[in-house]
PDB file of C-alpha atoms in Angstrom:
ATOM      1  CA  UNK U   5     -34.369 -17.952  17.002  1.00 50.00           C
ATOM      2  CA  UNK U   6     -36.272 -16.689  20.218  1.00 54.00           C
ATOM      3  CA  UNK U   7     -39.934 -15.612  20.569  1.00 53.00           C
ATOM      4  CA  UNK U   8     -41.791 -13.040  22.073  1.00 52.00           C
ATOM      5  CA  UNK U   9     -45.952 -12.266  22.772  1.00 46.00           C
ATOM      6  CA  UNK U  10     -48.174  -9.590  23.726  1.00 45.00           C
ATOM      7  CA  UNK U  11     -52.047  -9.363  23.449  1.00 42.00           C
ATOM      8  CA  UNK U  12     -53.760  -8.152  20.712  1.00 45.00           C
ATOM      9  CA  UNK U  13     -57.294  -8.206  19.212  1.00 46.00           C
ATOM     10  CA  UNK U  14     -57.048  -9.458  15.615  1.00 48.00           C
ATOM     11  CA  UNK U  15     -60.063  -9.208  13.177  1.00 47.00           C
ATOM     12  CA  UNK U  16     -61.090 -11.529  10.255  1.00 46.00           C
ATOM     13  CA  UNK U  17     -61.432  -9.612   6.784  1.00 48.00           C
ATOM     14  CA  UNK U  18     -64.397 -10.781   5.020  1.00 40.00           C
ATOM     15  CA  UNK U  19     -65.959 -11.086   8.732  1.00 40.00           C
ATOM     16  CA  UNK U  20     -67.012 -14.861   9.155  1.00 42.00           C
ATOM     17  CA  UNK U  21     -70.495 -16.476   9.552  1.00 39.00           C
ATOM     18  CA  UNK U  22     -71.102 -20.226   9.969  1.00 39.00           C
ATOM     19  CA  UNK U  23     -74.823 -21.357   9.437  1.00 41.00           C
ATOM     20  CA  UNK U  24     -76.714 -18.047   9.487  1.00 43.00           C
ATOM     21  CA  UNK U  25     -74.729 -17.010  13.249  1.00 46.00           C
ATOM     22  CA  UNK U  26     -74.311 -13.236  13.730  1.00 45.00           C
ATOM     23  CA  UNK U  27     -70.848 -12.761  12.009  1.00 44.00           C
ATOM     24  CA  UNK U  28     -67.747 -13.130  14.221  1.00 55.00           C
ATOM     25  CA  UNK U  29     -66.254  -9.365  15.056  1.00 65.00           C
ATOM     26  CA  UNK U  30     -62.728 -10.369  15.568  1.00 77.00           C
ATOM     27  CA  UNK U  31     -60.804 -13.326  17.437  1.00 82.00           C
ATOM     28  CA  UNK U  32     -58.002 -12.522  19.982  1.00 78.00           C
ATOM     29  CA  UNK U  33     -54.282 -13.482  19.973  1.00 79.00           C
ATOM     30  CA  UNK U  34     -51.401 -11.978  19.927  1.00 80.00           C
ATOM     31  CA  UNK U  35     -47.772 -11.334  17.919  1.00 82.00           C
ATOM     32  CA  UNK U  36     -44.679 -13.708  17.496  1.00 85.00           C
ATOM     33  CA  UNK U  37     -41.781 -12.444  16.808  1.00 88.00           C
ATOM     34  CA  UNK U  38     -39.073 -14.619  15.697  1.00 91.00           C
ATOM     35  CA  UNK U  39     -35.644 -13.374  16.727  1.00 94.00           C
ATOM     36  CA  UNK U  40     -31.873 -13.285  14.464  1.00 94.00           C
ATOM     37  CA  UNK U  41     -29.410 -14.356  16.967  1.00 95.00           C
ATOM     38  CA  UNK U  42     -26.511 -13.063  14.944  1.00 95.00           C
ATOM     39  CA  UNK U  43     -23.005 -14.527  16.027  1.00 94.00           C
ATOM     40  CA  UNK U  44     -19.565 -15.474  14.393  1.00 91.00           C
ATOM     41  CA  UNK U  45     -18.602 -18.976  13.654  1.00 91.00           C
ATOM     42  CA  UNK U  46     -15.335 -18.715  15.682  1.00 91.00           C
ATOM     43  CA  UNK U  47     -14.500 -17.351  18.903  1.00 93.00           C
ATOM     44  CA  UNK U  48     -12.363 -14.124  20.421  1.00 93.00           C
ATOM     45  CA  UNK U  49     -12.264 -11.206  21.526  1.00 95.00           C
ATOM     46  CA  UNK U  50     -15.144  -8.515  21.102  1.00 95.00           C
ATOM     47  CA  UNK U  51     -12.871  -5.757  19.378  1.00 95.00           C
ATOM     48  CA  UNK U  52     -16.061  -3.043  18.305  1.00 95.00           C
ATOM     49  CA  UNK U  53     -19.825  -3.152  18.541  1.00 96.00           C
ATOM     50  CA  UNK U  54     -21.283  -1.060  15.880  1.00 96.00           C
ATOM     51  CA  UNK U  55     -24.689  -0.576  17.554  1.00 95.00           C
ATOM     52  CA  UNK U  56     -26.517  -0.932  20.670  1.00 94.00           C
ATOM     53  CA  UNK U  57     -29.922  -2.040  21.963  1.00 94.00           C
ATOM     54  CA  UNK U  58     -33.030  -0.127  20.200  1.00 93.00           C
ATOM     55  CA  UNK U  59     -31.033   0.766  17.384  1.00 94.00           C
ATOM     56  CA  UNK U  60     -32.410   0.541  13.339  1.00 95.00           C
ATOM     57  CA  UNK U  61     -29.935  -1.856  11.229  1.00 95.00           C
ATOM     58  CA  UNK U  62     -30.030  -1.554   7.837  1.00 95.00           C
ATOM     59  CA  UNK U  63     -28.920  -5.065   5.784  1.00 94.00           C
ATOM     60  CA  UNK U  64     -25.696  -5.046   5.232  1.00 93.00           C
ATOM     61  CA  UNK U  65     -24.600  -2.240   7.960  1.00 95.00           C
ATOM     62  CA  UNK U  66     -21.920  -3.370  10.288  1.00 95.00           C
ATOM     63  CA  UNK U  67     -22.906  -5.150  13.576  1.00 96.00           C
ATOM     64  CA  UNK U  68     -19.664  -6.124  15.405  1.00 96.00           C
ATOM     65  CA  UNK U  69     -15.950  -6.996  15.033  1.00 96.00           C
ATOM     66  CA  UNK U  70     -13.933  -9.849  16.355  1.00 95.00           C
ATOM     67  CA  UNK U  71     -10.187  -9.300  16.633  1.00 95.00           C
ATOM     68  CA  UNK U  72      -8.361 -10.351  14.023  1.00 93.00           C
ATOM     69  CA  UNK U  73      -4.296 -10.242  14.662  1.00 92.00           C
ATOM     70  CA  UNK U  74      -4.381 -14.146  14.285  1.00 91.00           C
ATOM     71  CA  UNK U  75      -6.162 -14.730  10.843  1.00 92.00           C
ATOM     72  CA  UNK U  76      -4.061 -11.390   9.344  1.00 93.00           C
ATOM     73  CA  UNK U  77      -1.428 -13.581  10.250  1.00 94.00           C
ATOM     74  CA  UNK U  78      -2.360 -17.139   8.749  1.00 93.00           C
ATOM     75  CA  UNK U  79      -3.605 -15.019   5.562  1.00 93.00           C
ATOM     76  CA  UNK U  80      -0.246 -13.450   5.525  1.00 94.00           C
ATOM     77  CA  UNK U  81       1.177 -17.017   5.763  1.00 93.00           C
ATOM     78  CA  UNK U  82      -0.551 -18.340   3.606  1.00 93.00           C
ATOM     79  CA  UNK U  83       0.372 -15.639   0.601  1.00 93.00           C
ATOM     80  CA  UNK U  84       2.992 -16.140   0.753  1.00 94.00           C
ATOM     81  CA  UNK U  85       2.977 -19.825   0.283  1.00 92.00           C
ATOM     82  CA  UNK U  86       1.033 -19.414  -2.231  1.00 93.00           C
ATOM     83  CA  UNK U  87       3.426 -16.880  -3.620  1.00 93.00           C
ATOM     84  CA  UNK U  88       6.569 -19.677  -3.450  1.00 93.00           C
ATOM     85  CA  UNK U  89       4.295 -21.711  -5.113  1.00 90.00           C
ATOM     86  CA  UNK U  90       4.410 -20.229  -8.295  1.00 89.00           C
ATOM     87  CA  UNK U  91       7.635 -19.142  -7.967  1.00 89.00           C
ATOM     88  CA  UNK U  92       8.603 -22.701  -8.441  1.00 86.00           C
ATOM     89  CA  UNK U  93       6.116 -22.964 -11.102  1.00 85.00           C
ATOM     90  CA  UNK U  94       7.372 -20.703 -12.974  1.00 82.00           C
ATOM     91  CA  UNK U  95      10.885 -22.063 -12.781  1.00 76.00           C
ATOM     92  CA  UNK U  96      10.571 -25.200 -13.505  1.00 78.00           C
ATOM     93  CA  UNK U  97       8.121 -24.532 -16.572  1.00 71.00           C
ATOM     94  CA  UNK U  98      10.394 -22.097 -17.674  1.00 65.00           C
ATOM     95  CA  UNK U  99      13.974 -22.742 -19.868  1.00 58.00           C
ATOM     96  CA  UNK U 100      17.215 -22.333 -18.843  1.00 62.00           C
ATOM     97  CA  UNK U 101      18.228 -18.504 -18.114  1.00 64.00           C
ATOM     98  CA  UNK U 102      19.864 -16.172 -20.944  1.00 69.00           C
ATOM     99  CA  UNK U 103      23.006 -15.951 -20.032  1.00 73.00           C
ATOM    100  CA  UNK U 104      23.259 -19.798 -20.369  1.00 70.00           C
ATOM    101  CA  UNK U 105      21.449 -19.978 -23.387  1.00 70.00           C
ATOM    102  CA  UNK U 106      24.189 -17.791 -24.660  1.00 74.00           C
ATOM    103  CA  UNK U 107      27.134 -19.652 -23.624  1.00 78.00           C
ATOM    104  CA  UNK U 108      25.577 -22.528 -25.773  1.00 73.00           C
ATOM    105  CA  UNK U 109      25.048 -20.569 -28.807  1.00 78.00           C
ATOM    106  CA  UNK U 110      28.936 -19.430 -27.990  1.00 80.00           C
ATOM    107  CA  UNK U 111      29.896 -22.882 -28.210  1.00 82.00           C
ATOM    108  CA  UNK U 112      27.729 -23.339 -31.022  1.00 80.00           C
ATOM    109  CA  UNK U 113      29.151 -20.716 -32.845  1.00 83.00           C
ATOM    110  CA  UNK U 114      32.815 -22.233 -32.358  1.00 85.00           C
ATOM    111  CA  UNK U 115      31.824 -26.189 -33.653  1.00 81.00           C
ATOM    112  CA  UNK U 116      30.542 -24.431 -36.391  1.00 85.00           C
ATOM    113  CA  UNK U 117      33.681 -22.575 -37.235  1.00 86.00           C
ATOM    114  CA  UNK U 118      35.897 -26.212 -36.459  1.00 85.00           C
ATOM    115  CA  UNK U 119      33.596 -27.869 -39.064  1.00 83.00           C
ATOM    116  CA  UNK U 120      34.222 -25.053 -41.471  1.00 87.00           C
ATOM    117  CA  UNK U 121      38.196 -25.200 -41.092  1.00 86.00           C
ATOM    118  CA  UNK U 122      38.282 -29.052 -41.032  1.00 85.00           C
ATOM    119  CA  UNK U 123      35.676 -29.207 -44.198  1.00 86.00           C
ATOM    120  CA  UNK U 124      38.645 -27.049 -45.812  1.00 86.00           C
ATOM    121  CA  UNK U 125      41.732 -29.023 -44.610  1.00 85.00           C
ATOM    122  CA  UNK U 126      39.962 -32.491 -45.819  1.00 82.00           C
ATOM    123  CA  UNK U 127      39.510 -30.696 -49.672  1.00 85.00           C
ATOM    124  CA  UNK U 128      43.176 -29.961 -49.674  1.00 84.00           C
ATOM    125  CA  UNK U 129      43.702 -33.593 -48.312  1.00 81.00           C
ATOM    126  CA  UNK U 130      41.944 -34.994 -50.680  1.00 81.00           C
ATOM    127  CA  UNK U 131      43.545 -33.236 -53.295  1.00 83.00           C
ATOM    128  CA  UNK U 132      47.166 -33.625 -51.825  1.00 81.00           C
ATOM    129  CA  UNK U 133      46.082 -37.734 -51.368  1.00 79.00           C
ATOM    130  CA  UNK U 134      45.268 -37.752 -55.227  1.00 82.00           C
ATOM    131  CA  UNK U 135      48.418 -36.309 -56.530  1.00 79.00           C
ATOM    132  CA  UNK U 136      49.664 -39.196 -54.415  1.00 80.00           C
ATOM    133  CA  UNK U 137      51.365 -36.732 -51.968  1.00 79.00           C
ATOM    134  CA  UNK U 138      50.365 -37.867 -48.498  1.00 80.00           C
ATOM    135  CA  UNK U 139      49.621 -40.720 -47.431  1.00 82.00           C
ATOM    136  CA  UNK U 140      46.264 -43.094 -46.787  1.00 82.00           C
ATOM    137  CA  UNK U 141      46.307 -42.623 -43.084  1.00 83.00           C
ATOM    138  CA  UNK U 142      46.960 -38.449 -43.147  1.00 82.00           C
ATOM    139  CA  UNK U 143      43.861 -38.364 -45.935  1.00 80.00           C
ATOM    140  CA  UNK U 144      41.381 -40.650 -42.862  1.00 82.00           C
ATOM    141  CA  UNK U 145      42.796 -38.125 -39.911  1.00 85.00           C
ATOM    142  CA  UNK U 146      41.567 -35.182 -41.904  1.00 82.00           C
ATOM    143  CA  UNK U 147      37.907 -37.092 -42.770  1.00 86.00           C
ATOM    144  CA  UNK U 148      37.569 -38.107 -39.045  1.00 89.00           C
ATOM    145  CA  UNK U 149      38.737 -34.588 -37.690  1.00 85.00           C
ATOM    146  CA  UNK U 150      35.935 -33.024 -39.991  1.00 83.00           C
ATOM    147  CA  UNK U 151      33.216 -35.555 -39.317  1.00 86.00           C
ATOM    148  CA  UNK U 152      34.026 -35.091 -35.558  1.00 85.00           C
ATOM    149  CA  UNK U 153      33.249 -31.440 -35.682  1.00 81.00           C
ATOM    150  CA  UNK U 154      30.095 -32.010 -37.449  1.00 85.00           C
ATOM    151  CA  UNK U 155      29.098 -34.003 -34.331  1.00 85.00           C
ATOM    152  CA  UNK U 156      29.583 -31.058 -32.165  1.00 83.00           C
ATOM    153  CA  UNK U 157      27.714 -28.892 -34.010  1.00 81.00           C
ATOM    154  CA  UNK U 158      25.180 -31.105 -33.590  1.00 84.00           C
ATOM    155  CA  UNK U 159      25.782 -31.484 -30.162  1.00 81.00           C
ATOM    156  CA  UNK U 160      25.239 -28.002 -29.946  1.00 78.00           C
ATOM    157  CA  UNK U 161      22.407 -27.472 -31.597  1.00 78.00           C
ATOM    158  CA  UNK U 162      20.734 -29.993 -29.399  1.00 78.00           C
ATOM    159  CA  UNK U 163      22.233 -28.203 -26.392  1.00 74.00           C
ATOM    160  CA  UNK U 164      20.394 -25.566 -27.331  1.00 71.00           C
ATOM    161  CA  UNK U 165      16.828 -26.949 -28.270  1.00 71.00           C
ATOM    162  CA  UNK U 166      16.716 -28.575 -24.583  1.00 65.00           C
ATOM    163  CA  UNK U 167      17.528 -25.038 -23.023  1.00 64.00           C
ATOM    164  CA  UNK U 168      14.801 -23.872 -24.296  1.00 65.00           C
ATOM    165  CA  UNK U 169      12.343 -26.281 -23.090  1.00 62.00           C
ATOM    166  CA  UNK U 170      11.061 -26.628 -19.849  1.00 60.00           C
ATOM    167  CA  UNK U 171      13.529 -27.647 -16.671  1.00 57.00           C
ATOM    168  CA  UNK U 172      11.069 -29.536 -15.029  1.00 52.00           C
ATOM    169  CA  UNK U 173       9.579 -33.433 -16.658  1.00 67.00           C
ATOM    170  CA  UNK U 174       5.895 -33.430 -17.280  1.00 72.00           C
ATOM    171  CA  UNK U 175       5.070 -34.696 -13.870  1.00 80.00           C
ATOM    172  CA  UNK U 176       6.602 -32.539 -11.991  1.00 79.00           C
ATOM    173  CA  UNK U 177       5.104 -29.589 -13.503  1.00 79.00           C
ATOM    174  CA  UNK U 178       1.591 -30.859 -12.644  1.00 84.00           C
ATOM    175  CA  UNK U 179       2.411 -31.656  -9.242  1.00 86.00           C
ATOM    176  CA  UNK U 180       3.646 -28.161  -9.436  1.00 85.00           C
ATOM    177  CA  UNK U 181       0.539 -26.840 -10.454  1.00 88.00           C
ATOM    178  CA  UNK U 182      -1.146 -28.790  -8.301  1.00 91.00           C
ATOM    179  CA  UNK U 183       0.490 -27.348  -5.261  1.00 91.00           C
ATOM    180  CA  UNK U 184      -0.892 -23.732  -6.559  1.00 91.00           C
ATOM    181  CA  UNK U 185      -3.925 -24.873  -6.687  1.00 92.00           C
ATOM    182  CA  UNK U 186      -3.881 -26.245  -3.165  1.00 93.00           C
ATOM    183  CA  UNK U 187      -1.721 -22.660  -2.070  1.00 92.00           C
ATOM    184  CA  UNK U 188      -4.754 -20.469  -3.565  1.00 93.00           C
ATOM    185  CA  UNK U 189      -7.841 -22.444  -1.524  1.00 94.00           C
ATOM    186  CA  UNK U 190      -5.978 -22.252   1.691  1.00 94.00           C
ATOM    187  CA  UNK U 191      -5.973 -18.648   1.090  1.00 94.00           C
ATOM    188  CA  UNK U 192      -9.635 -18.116  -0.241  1.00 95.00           C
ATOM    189  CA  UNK U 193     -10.046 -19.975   3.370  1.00 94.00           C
ATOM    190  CA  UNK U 194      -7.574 -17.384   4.763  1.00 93.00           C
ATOM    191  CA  UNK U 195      -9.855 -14.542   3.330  1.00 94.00           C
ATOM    192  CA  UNK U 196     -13.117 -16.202   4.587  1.00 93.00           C
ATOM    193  CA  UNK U 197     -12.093 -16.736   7.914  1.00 92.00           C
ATOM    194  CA  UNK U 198     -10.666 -12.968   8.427  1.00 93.00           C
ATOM    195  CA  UNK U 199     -14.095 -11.939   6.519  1.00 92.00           C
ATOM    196  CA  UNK U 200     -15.910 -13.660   9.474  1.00 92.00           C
ATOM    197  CA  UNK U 201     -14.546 -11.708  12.458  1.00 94.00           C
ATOM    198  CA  UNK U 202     -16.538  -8.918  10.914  1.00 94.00           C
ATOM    199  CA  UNK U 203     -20.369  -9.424  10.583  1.00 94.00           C
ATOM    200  CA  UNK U 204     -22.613  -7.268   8.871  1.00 95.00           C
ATOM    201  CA  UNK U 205     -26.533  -7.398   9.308  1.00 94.00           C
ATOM    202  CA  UNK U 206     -28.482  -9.945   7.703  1.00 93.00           C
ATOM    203  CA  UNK U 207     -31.191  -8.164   6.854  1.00 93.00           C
ATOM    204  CA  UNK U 208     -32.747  -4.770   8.114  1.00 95.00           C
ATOM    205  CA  UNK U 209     -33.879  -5.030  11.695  1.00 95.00           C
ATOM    206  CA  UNK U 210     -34.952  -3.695  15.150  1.00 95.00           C
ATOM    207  CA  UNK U 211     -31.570  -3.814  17.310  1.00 96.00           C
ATOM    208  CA  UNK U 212     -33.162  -6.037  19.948  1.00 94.00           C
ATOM    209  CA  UNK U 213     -30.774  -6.792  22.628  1.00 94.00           C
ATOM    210  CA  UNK U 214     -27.296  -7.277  22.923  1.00 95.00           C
ATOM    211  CA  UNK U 215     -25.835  -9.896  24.865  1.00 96.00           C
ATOM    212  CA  UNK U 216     -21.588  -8.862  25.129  1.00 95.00           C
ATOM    213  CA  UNK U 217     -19.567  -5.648  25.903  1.00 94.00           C
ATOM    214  CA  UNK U 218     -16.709  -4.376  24.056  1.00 94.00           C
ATOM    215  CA  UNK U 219     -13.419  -6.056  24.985  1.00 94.00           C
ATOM    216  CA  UNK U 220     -15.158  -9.365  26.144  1.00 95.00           C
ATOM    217  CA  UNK U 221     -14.306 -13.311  25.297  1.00 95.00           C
ATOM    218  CA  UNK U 222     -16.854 -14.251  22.647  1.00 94.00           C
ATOM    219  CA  UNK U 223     -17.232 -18.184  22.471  1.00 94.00           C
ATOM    220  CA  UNK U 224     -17.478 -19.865  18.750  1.00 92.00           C
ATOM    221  CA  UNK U 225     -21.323 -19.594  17.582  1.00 91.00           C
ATOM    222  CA  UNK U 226     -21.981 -17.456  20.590  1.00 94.00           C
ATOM    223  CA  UNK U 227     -24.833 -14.877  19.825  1.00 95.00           C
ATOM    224  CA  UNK U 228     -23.586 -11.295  20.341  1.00 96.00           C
ATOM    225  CA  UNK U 229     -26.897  -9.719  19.614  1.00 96.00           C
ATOM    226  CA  UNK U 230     -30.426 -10.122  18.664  1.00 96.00           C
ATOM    227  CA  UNK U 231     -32.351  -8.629  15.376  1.00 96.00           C
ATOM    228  CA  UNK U 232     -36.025  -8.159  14.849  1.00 95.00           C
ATOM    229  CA  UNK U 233     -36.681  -8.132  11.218  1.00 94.00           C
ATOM    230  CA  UNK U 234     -39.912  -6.741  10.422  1.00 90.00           C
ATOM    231  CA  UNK U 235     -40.851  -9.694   8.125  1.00 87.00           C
ATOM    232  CA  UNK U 236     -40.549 -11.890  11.116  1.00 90.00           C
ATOM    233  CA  UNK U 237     -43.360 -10.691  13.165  1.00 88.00           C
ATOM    234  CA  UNK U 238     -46.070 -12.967  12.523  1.00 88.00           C
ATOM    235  CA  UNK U 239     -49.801 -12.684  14.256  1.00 87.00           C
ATOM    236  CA  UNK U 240     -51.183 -15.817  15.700  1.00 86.00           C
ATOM    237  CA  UNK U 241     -54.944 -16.211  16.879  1.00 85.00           C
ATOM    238  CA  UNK U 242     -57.139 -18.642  17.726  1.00 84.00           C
ATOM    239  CA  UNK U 243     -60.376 -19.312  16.438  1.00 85.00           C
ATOM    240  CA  UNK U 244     -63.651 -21.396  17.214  1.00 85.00           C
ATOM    241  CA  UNK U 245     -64.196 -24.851  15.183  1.00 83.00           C
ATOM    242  CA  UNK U 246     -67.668 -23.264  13.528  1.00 83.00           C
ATOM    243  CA  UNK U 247     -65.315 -20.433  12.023  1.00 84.00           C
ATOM    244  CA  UNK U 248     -62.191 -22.334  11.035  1.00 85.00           C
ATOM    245  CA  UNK U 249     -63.323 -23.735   7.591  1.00 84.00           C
ATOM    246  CA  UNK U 250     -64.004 -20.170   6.499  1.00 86.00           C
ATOM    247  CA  UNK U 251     -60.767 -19.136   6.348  1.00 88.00           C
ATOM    248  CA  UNK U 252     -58.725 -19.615   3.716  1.00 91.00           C
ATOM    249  CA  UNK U 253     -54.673 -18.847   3.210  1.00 92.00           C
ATOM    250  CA  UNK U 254     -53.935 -15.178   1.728  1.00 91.00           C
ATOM    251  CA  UNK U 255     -57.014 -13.645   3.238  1.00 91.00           C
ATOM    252  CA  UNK U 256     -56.747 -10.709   4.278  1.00 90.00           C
ATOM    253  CA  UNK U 257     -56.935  -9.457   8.098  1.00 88.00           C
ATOM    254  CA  UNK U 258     -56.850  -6.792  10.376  1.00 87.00           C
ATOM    255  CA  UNK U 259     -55.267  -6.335  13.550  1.00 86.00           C
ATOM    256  CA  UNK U 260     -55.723  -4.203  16.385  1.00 84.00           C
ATOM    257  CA  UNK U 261     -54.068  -3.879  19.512  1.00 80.00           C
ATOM    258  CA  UNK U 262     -52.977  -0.925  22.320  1.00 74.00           C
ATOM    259  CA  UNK U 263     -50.974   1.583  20.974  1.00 76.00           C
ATOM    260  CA  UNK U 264     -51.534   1.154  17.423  1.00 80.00           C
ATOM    261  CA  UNK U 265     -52.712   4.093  15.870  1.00 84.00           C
ATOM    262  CA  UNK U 266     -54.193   2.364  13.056  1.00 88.00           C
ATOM    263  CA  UNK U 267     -55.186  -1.161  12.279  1.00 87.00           C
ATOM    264  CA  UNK U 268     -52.346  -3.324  10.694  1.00 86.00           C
ATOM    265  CA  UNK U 269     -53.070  -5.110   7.518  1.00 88.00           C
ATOM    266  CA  UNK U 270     -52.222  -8.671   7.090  1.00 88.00           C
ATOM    267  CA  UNK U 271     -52.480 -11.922   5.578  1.00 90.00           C
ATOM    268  CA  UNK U 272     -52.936 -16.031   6.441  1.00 91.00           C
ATOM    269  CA  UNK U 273     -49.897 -18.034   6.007  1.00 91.00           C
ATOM    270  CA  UNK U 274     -50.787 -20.792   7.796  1.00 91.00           C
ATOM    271  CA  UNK U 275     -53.703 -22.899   9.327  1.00 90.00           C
ATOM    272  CA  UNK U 276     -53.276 -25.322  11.438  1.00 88.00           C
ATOM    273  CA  UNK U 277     -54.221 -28.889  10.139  1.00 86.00           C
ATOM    274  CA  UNK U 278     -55.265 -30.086  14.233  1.00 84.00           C
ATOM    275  CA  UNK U 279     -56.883 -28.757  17.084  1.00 84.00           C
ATOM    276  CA  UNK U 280     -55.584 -26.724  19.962  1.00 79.00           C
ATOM    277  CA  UNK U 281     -56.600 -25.335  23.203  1.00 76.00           C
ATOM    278  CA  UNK U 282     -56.834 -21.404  23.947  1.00 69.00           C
ATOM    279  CA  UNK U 283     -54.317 -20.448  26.163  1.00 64.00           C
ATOM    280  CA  UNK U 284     -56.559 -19.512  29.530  1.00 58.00           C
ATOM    281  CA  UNK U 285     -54.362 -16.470  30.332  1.00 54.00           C
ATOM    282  CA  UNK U 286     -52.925 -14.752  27.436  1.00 55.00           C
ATOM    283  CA  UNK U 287     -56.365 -14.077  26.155  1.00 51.00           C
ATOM    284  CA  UNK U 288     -58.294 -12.705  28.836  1.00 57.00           C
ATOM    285  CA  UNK U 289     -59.297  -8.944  28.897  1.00 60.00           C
ATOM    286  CA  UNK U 290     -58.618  -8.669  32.269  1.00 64.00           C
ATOM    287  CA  UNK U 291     -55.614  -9.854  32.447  1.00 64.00           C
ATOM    288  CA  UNK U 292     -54.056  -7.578  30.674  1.00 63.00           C
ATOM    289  CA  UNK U 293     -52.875  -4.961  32.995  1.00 64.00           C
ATOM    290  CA  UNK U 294     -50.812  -8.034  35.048  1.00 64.00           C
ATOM    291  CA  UNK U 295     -49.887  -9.518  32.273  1.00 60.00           C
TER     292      UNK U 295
END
């Protein structure tokens, strides 16, 4: 922040006395005003100034825009990383598709018919082997041919409980995740850094002075103008040691000065804990008109 000063007369509500001396009728000083230098953390090009020098700002209101081709593009970038990311999410945390799942329950379907058929040839083995019609080794072909086709219904059946689970292992999912995670903060980032070729006003101000043209190079933390808020005009006066320790902070004062219409109500912040010398110039009468 910058300063600035002119002359003024300011005067001491309750007026002071020290020791039974004729009350003091004011002390002179003058006003600081502390200055916004509003600028954007990056650099480029000045694209649009919003206002110009003299101008009222509301907070909020629109002060100036950067260009901003190159962070459309890394937030464009970035989307669509972060889009791939869960794309991959997704699939890998997802089963198999339906059309496979399908051809398992297909296959399913048919070990459960072979079981059925070969349950039914080994009861007419069986019956055959105890009429003492076929022999030992046709009665264990027709057991092993139905407990084979158990196993593949089985097999199945299993087939089909891992399709539905996940296609990715445990750790791969949560690196997975993790890598949305990271997608989505680079573009939050994306979105703060486009958000900061455009400033708005920090507060409502006086439109001070502006310090770059439209369509000029705008270095990183450069200030492109200057703000005046009225809360950061602050009155500063001097007064003698016999007066000081009747002053207290939040009293109430009164300045004057030329050009005010009426006298401007105020009230002390701040007293200085050690001794200063009056400026010689700023404070005399007479100097005014140079000055």
């Amino acid at each position: 922040m910058t300063r600035f000063g002119f002359i003024g007369l300011i005067l001491v509500l309750p007026m002071l006395s020290s020791c039974g001396e004729r009350p003091a009728a004011g002390f002179q000083g003058y006003a600081e005003g502390e200055f916004v230098l509003v600028a954007a953390p990056a650099a480029g090009r000045l694209e649009k100034r919003f206002v110009s020098r003299g101008q009222e700002a509301e907070a909020g209101a629109p002060l100036f825009a950067l260009e901003k081709e190159n962070e459309k593009a890394a937030r464009r970038e970035a989307e669509e990383r972060l889009r791939n990311a869960e794309a991959r999410l997704a699939n890998i945390a997802a089963g198999r598709r339906k059309p496979e799942i399908d051809a398992i329950r297909a296959q399913e379907a048919q070990a459960a018919a072979s079981r059925e058929l070969s349950q039914r040839q080994l009861k007419q083995q069986e019956a055959l082997f105890a009429k003492g019609y076929i022999s030992a080794s046709s009665m264990d072909a027709a057991r092993t041919n139905y407990d084979r086709d158990i196993a593949r219904v089985a097999e199945s059946e299993a087939q089909i409980r891992l399709a539905r689970m996940a296609i990715g292992r445990d750790k791969e999912i949560s690196a997975a995740q993790a890598e949305v995670e990271a997608a989505r903060a680079v573009l939050a980032q994306s979105d703060w850094r486009l958000a900061q070729r455009a400033i708005g006003s920090p507060a409502r101000g006086l439109v001070h002075d502006t310090f770059y043209s439209e369509g000029e190079w705008v270095a990183a933390g450069s200030p492109v103008l200057s703000l005046l808020p009225p809360g950061n005009i602050k009155l500063r006066f001097f007064v003698p040691e016999t007066a000081v320790g009747a002053l207290k902070l939040g009293q109430s004062v009164r300045a004057a000065c030329d050009g005010c219409e009426r006298p401007i109500g105020a009230r002390i912040s701040y007293i200085s804990r050690q001794a200063e010398f009056t400026p010689p110039v700023l404070y005399s009468r007479e100097q005014r008109a140079k000055l």
